[in-house]
Short mmCIF file of C-alpha atoms and ligand atoms in Angstrom, two decimals:
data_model
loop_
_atom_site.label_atom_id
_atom_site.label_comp_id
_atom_site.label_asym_id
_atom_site.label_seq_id
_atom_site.Cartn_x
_atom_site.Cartn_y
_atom_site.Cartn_z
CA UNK A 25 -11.60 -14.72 19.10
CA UNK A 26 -11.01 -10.88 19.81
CA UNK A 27 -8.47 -9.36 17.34
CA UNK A 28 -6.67 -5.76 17.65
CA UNK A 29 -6.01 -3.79 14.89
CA UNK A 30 -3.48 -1.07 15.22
CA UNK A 31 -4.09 2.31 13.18
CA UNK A 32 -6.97 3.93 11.82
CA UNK A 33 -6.81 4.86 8.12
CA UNK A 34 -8.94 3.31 5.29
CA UNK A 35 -6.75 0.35 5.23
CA UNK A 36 -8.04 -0.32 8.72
CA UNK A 37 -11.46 0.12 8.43
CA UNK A 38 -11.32 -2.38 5.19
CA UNK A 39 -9.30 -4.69 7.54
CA UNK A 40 -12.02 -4.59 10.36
CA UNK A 41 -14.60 -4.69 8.10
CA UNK A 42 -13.26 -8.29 6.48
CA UNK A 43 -12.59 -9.06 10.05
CA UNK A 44 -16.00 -8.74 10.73
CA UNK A 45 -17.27 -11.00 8.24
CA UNK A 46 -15.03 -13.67 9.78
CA UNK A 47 -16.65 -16.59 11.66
CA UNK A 48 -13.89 -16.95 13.78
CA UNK A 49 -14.03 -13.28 15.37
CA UNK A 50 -16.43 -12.40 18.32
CA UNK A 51 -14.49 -8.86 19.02
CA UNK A 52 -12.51 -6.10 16.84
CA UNK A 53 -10.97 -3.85 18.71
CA UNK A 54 -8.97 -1.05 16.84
CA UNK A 55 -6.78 1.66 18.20
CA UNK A 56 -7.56 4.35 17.60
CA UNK A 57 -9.69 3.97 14.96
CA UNK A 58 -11.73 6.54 12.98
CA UNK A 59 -15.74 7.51 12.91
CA UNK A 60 -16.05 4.60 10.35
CA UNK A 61 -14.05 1.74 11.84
CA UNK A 62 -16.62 2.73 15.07
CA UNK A 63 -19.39 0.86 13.03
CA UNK A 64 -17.07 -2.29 12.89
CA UNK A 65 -14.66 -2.40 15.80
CA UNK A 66 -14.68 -1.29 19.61
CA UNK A 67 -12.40 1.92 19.31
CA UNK A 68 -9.83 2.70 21.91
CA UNK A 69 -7.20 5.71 21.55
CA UNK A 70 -3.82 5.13 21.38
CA UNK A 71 -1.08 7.20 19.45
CA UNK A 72 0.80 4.76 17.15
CA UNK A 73 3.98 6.58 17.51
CA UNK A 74 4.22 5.68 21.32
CA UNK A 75 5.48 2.11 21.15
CA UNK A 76 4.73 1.86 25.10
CA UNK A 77 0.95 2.53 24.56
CA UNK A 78 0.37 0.27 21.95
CA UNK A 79 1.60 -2.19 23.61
CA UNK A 80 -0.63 -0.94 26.78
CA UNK A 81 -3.10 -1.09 24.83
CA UNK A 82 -2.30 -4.82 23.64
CA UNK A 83 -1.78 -5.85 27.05
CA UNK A 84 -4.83 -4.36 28.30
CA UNK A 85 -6.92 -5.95 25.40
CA UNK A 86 -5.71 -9.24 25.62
CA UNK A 87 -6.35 -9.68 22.39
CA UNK A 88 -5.98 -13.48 20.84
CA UNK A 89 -4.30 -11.54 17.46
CA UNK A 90 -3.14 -8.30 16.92
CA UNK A 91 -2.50 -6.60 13.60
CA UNK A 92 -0.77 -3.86 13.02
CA UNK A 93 -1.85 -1.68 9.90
CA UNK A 94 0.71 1.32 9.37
CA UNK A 95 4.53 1.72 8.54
CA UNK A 96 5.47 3.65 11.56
CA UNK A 97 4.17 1.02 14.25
CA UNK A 98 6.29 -1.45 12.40
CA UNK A 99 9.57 0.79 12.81
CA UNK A 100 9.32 1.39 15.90
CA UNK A 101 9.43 -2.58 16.50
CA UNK A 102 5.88 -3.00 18.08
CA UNK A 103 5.89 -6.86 16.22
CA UNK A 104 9.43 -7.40 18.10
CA UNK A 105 7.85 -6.07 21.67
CA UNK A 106 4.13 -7.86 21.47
CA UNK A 107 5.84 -11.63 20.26
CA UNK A 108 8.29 -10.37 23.58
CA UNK A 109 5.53 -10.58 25.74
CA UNK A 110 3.75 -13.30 24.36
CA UNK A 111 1.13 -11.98 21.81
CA UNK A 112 0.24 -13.53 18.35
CA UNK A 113 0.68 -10.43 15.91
CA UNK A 114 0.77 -10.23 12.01
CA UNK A 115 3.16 -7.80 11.18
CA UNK A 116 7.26 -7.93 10.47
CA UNK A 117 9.54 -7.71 13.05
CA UNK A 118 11.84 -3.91 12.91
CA UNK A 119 14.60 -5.62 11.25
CA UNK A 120 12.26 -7.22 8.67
CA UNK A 121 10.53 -3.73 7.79
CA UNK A 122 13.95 -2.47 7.02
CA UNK A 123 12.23 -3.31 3.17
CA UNK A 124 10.58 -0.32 3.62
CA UNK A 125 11.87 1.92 6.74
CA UNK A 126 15.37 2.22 4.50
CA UNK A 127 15.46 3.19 1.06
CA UNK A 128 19.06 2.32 0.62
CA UNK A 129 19.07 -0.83 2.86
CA UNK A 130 16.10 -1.92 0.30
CA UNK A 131 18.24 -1.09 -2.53
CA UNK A 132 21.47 -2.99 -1.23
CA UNK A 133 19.69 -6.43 -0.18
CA UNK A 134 17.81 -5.93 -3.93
CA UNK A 135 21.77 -5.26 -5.63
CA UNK A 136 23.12 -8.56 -3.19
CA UNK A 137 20.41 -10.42 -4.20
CA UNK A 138 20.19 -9.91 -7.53
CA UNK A 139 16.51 -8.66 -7.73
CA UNK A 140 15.52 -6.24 -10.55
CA UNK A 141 15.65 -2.14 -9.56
CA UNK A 142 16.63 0.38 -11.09
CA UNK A 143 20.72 1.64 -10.82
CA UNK A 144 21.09 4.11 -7.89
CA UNK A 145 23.75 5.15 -5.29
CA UNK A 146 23.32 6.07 -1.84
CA UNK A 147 25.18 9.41 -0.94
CA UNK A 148 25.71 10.89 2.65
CA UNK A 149 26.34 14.37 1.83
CA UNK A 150 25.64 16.91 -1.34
CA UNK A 151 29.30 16.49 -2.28
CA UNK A 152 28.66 12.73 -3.00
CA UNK A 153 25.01 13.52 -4.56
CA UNK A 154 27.03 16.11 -7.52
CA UNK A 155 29.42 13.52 -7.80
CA UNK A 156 27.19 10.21 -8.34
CA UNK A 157 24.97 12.66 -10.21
CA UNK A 158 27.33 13.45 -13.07
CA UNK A 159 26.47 9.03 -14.16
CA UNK A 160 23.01 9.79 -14.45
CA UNK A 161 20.99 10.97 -17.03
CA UNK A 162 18.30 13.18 -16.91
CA UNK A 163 15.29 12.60 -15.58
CA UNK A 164 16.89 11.25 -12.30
CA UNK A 165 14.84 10.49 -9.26
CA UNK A 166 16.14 11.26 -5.66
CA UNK A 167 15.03 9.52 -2.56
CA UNK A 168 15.15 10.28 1.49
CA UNK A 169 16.16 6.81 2.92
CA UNK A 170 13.47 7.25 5.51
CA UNK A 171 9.92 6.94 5.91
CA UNK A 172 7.92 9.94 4.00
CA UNK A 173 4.58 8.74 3.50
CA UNK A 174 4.94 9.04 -0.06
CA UNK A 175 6.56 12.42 0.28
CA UNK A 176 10.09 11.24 -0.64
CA UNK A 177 10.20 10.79 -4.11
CA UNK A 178 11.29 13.89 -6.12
CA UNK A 179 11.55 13.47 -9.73
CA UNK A 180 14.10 15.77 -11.61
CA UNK A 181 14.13 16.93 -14.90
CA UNK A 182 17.66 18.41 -14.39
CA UNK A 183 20.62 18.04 -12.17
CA UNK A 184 20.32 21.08 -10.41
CA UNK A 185 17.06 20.57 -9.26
CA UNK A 186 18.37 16.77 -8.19
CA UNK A 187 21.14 18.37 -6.11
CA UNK A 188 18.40 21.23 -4.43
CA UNK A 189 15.67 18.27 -3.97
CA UNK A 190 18.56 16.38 -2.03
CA UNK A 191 20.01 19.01 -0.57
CA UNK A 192 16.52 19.90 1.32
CA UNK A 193 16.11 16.42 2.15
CA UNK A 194 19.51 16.62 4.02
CA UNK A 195 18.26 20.09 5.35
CA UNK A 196 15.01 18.63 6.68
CA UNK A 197 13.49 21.59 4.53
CA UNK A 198 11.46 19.24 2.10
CA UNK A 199 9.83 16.32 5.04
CA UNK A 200 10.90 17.94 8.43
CA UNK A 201 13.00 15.65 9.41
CA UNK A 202 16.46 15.78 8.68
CA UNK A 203 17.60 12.42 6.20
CA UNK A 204 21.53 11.21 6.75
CA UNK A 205 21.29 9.20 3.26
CA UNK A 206 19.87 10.02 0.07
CA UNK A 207 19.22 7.80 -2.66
CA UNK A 208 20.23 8.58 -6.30
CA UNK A 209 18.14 6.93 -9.07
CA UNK A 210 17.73 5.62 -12.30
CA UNK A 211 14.23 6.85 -13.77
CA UNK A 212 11.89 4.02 -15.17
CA UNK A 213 9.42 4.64 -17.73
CA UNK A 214 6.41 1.99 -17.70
CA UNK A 215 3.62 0.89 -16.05
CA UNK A 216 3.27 0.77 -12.08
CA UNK A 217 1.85 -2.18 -10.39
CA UNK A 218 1.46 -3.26 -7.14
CA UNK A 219 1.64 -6.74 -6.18
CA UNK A 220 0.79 -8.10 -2.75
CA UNK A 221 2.25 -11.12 -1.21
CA UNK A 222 1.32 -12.75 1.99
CA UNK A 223 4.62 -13.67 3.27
CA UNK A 224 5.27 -16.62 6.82
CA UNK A 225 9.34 -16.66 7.39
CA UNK A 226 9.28 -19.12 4.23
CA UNK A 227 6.90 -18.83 1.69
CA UNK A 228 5.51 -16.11 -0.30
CA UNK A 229 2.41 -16.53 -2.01
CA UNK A 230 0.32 -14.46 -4.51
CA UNK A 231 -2.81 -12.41 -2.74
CA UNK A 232 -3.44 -9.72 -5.17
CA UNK A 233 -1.94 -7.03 -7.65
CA UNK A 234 -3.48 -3.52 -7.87
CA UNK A 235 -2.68 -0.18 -9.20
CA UNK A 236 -2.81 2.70 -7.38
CA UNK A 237 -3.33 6.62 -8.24
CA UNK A 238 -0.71 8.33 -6.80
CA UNK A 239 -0.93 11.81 -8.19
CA UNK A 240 -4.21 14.43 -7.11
CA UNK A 241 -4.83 15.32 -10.82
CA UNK A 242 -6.71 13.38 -13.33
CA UNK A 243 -4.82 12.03 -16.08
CA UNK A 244 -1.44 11.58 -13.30
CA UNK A 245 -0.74 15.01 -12.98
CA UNK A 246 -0.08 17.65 -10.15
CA UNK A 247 1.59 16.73 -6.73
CA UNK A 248 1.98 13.09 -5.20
CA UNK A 249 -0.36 12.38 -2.40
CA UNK A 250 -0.86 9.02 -0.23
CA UNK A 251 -3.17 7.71 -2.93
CA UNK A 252 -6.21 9.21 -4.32
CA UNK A 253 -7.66 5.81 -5.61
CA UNK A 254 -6.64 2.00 -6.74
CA UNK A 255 -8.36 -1.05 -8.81
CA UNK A 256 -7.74 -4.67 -8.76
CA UNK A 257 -8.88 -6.77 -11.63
CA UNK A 258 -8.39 -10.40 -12.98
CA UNK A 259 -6.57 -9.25 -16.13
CA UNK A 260 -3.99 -6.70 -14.24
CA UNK A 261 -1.03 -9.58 -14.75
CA UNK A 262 -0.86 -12.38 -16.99
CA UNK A 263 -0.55 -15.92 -14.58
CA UNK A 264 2.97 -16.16 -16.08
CA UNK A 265 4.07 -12.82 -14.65
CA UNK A 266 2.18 -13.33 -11.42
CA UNK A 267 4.30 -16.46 -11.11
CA UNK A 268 7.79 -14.65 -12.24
CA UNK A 269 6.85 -11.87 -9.73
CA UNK A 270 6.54 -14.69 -7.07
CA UNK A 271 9.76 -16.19 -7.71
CA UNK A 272 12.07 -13.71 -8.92
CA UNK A 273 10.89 -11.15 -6.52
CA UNK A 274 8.88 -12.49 -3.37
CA UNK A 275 9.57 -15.53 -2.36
CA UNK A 276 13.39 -14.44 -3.33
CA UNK A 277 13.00 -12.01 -0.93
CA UNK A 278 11.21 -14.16 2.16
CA UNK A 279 14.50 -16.83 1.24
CA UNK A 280 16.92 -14.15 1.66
CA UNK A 281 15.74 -12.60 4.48
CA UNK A 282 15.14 -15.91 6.11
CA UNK A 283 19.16 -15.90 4.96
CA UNK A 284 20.02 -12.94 6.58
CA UNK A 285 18.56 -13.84 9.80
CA UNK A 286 15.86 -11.24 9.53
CA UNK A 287 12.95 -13.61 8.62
CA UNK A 288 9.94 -12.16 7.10
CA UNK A 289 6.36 -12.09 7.84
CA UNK A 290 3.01 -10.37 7.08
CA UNK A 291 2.30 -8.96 3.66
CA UNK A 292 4.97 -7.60 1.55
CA UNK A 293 4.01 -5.23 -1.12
CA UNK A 294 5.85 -5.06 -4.26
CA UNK A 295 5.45 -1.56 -5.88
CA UNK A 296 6.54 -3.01 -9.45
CA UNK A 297 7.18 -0.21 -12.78
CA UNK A 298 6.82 -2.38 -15.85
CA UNK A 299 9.65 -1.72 -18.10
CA UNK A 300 8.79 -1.88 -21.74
CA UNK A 301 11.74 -3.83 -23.61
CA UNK A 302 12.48 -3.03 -27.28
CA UNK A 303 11.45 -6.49 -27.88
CA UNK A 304 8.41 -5.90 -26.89
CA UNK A 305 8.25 -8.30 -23.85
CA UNK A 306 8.47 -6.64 -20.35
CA UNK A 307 11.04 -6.27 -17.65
CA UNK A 308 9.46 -5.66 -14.19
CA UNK A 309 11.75 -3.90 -12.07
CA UNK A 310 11.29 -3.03 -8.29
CA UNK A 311 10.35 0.75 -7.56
CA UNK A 312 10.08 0.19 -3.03
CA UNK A 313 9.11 -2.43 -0.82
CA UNK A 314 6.55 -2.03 2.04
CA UNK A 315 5.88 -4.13 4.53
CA UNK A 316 2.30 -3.83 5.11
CA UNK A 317 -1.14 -3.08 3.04
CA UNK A 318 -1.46 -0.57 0.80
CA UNK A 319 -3.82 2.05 1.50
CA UNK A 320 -6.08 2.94 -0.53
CA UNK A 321 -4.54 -0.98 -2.75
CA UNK A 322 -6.30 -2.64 0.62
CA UNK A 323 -9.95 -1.43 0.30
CA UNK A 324 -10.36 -2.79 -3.27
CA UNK A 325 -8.47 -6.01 -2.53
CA UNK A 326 -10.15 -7.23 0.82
CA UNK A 327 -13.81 -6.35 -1.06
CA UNK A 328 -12.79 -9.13 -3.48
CA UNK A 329 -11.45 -11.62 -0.53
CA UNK A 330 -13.75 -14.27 -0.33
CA UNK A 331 -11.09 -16.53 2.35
CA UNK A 332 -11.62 -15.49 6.25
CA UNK A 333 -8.79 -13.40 6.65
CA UNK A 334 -7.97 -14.60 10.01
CA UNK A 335 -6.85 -18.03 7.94
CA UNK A 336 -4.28 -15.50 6.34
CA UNK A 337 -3.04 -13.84 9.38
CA UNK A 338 -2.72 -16.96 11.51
CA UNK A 339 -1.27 -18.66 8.35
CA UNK A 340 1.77 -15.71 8.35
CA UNK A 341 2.13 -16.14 11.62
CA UNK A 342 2.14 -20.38 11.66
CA UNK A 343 4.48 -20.42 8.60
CA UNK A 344 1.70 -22.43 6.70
CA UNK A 345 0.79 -19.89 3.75
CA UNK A 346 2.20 -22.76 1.59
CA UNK A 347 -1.29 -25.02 2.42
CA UNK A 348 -3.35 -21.71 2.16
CA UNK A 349 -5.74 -21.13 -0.83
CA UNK A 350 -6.84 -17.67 -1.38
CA UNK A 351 -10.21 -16.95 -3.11
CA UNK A 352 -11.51 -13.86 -4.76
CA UNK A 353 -14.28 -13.23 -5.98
CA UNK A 354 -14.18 -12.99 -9.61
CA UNK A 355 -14.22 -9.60 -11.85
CA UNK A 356 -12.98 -6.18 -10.73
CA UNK A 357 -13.25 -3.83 -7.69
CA UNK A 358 -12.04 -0.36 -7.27
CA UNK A 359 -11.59 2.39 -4.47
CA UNK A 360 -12.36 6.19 -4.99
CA UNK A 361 -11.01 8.42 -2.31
CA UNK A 362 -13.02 11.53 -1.25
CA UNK A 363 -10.31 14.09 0.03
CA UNK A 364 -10.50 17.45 1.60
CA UNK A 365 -10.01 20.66 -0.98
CA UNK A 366 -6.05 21.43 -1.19
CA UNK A 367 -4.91 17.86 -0.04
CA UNK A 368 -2.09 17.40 -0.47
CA UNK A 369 -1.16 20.77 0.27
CA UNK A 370 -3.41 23.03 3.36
CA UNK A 371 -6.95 21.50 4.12
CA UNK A 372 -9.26 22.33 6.15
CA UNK A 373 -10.92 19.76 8.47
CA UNK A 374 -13.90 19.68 11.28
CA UNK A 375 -16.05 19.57 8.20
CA UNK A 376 -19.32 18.07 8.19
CA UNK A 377 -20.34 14.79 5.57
CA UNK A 378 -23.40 14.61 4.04
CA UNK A 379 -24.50 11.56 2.44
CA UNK A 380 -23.10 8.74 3.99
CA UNK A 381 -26.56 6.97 4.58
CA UNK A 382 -27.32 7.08 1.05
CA UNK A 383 -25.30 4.11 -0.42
CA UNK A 384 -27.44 1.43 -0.61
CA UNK A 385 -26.03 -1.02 -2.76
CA UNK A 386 -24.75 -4.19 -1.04
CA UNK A 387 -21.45 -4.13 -3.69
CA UNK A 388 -20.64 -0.58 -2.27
CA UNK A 389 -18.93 -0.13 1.13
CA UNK A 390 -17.37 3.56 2.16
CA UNK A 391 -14.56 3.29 4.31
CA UNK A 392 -13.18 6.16 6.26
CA UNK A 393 -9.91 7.46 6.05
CA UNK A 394 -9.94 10.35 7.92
CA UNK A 395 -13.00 11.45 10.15
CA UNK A 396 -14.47 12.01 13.29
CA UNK A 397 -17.59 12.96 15.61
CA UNK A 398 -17.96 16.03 16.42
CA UNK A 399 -21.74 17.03 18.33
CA UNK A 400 -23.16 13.81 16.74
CA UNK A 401 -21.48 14.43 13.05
CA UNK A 402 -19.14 12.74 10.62
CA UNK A 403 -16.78 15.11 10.00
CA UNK A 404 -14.03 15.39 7.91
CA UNK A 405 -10.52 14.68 9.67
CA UNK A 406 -7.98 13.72 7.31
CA UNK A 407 -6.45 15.30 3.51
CA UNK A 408 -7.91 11.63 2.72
CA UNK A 409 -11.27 11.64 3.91
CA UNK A 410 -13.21 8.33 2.56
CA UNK A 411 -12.59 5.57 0.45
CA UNK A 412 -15.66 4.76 -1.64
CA UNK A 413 -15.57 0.64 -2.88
CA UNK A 414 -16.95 -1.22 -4.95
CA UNK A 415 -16.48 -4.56 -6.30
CA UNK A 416 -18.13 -5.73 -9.35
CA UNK A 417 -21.23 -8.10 -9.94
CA UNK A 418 -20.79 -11.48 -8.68
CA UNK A 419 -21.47 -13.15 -12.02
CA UNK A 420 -18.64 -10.73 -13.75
CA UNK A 421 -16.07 -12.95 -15.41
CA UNK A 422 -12.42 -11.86 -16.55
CA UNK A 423 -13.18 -12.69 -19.87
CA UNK A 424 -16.07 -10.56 -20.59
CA UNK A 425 -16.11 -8.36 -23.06
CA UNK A 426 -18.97 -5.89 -23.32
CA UNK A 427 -16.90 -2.51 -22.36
CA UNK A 428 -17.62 1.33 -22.45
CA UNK A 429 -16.28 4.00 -24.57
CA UNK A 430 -12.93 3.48 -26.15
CA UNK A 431 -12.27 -0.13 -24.40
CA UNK A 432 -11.39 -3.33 -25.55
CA UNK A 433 -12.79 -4.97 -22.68
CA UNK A 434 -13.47 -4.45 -19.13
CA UNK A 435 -16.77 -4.49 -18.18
CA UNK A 436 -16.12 -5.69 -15.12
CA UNK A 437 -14.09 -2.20 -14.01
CA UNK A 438 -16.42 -0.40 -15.78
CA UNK A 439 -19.38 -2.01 -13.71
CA UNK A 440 -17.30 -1.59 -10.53
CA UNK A 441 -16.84 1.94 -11.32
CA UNK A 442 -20.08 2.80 -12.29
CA UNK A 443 -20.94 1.79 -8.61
CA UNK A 444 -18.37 3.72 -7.02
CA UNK A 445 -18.65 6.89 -8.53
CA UNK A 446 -22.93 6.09 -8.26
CA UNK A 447 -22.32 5.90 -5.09
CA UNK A 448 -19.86 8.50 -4.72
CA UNK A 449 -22.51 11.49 -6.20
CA UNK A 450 -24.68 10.98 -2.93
CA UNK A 451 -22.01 11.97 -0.60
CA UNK A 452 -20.67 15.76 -0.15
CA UNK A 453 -18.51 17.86 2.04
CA UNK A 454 -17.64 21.14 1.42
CA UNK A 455 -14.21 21.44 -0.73
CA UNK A 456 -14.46 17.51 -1.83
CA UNK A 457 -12.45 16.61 -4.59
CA UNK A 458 -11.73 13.11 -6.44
CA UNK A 459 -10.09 11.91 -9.00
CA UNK A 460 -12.85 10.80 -12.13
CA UNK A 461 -10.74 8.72 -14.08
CA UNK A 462 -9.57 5.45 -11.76
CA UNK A 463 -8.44 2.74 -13.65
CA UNK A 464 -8.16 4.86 -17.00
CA UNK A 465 -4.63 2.83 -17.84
CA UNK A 466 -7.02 -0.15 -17.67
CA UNK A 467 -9.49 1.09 -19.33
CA UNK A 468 -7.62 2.09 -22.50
CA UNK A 469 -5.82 -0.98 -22.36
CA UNK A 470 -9.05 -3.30 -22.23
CA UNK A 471 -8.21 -5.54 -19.20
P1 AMP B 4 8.27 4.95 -4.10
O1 AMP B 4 7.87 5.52 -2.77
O2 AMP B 4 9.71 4.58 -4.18
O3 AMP B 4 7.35 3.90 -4.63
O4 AMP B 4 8.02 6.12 -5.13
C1 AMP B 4 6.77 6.76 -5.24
C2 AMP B 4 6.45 6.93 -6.69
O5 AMP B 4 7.51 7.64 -7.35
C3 AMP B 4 6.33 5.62 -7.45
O6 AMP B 4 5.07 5.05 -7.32
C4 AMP B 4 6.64 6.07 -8.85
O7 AMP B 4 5.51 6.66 -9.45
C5 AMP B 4 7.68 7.14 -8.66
N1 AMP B 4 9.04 6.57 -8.77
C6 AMP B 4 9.81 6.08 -7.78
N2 AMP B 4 10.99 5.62 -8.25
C7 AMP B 4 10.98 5.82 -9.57
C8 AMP B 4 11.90 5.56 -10.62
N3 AMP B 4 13.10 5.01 -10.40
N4 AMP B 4 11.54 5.89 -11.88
C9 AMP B 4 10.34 6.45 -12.13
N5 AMP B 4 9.42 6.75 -11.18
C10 AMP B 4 9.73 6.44 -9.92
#
């Protein structure tokens, strides 16, 4: 079968590369694509904030399954307008991505349905935002509703800050776009983890659970950015709080929704903060919904998928995730991302990569994030350049326990990241940072 994919990031490229290993596929297409994905997929340009050319694009294609990578496709309803015409796609429908388009329509179906988050209030103007503020303590985390690509978050260490960070998101000074509601909330301390479920309408079932880097400085510090790295291993959750997650969050979700007459399909992420009880045991409380892969979560999950992952897009789609099983390959994997000097701030790009021939180990794969071709070059084109993989030996089990310095365990992360950063010393452009300690919670706790 041909299959479209819509966007061209790193989650893309690890999407079309898994899509490529499928026996079912004879064509990828993906639009646009990057200088990467070209190795894997038929690239066609398209600008996936113009609803009318991606589905142009779709209807040009033909294509026997579409999927649609990125957030902003999904609000704009390209899901609603491809099933309109007839297309198979694996994505949720506008109303569906609400879970993630709006902050405080997340937060209200999570209050009427009873599913763990943190206390909050949604406010429509800075008057509101003083007054909710005065029943939180400090620090106190303020939201824009809308899409930010992980811009939106501010965290406050004092009220007054909380007021100016809302009152620029109001202003449009802080994203550029001008939010109507801001969201008020309760700060968590704990763990983050991400937990993916592939969702059909009516079930919800377990694919994976990473963690993700969010911040540009080693050791989480500095600025948030779109993700400078993720790891997925066996140990991440227990089975019991895989299966709680599941229950008390996913599949609650998918029945709601189903409820609501907003029925939900394709993968819903469940960015999770792990709050530490005095009891010792945990309470996992939501932080956001998306609606879609992570990026960089994707690359180090789909390295790891040993199931054809058409059988889990036609699955969402045929409401049969219920009869699907999901392998994956045993051990660990991680993603390192290579991004352009001052990301997330200024950057330069047009910049030439060296390297990229030099990886030559089959557990390695570099996907691109953000480059092009420019007189015959890679070049850089992104703040997040590359996404540098690796999953660990084949033989690896989740029980192992030869580790490296100042680990209980986890030689399967440490073999995966011995790979990826390997790997990672071949490659150079000028400016190139990355982050040198992925999975350093994981390492220090032994998983
Ligand atoms: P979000 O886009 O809502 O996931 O927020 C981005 C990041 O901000 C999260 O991954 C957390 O690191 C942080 N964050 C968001 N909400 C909270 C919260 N209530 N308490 C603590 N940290 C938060």
């Amino acid at each position: 079968m041909k299959v479209l994919v819509i966007g061209g990031g790193g989650r893309e490229h690890a999407i079309c590369w898994a899509l490529g290993r499928s026996k079912r596929v004879m064509e990828v297409v993906c639009a646009p694509g990057n200088a990467g994905i070209a190795e894997n997929a038929r690239c066609v340009p398209v600008d996936v904030g113009n609803l009318a050319a991606m589905v142009a694009v779709v209807e040009a294609e033909r294509s026997a399954l579409t999927v649609v990578g990125p957030e902003l496709p999904l609000s704009l309803g390209v899901v609603d307008e491809l099933i309109r015409r007839g297309f198979r796609v694996f994505g949720p429908k506008q109303a569906a991505a609400r879970l993630e388009t709006s902050k405080s329509f997340a937060k209200e179906f999570m209050r009427r349905n009873e599913i763990p988050t943190a206390a909050y209030a949604v406010c429509t103007t800075l008057d509101e935002v003083r007054e909710e503020l005065s029943r939180f303590s400090v620090p106190v985390v303020v939201k824009a509703d809308g899409l930010a690509a992980g811009k939106g978050v501010v965290i406050c260490q004092t009220h007054a800050h909380a007021e100016q960070a809302a009152a620029e998101m109001f202003s449009g000074v802080l994203l550029g776009v001008t939010e109507t509601e801001v969201v008020i909330e309760e700060f968590l301390d704990g763990e983050e983890v991400s937990f993916f479920a592939l969702c059909d309408g009516m079930h919800a079932v377990a694919l994976a659970a990473a963690q993700d880097h969010k911040r540009v400085g080693e050791g989480d510090t500095g600025p948030n950015t779109g993700g400078m790295g993720a790891y997925t291993g066996d140990g991440l959750l227990s089975t019991e709080m895989e299966q709680w997650l599941l229950k008390n969050v996913a599949q609650r979700v998918v029945d709601e929704m189903a409820m609501e007459g907003t029925s939900f399909q394709g993968i819903l992420f469940c960015g999770m903060m792990m709050v530490p009880r005095t009891d010792g045991t945990t309470q996992p409380m939501v932080l956001e919904f998306n609606t879609r892969f992570g990026d960089p979560e994707t690359q180090a999950i789909l390295v790891r998928l040993e199931t054809d992952i058409v059988e889990l897009f036609e699955a969402a789609i045929d409401g049969t995730a219920d009869t699907l099983e999901i392998r994956t390959r045993p051990g660990a994997s991680v993603c390192v991302i290579a991004a352009s000097g001052g990301y997330p701030g200024k950057y330069a790009s047009g910049l030439p990569i060296a390297g990229l021939d030099s990886v030559g180990d089959p557990d390695v794969v570099v996907f691109h994030s953000g480059t092009a071709v420019k007189d015959g070059t890679v070049v850089t084109a992104g703040g997040r350049v590359l996404g540098v993989t690796a999953v660990s030996r084949a033989t690896a089990l989740s029980s192992d326990t030869a580790s490296g310095p100042g680990s209980k365990g986890g030689s399967s992360l440490w073999d995966a990241l011995g790979k990826a950063y390997g790997a990672m010393q071949g490659i150079s452009f000028e400016g190139m940072q990355f982050r040198g300690d992925i999975g350093w919670r994981a390492l220090r706790d032994g998983l």
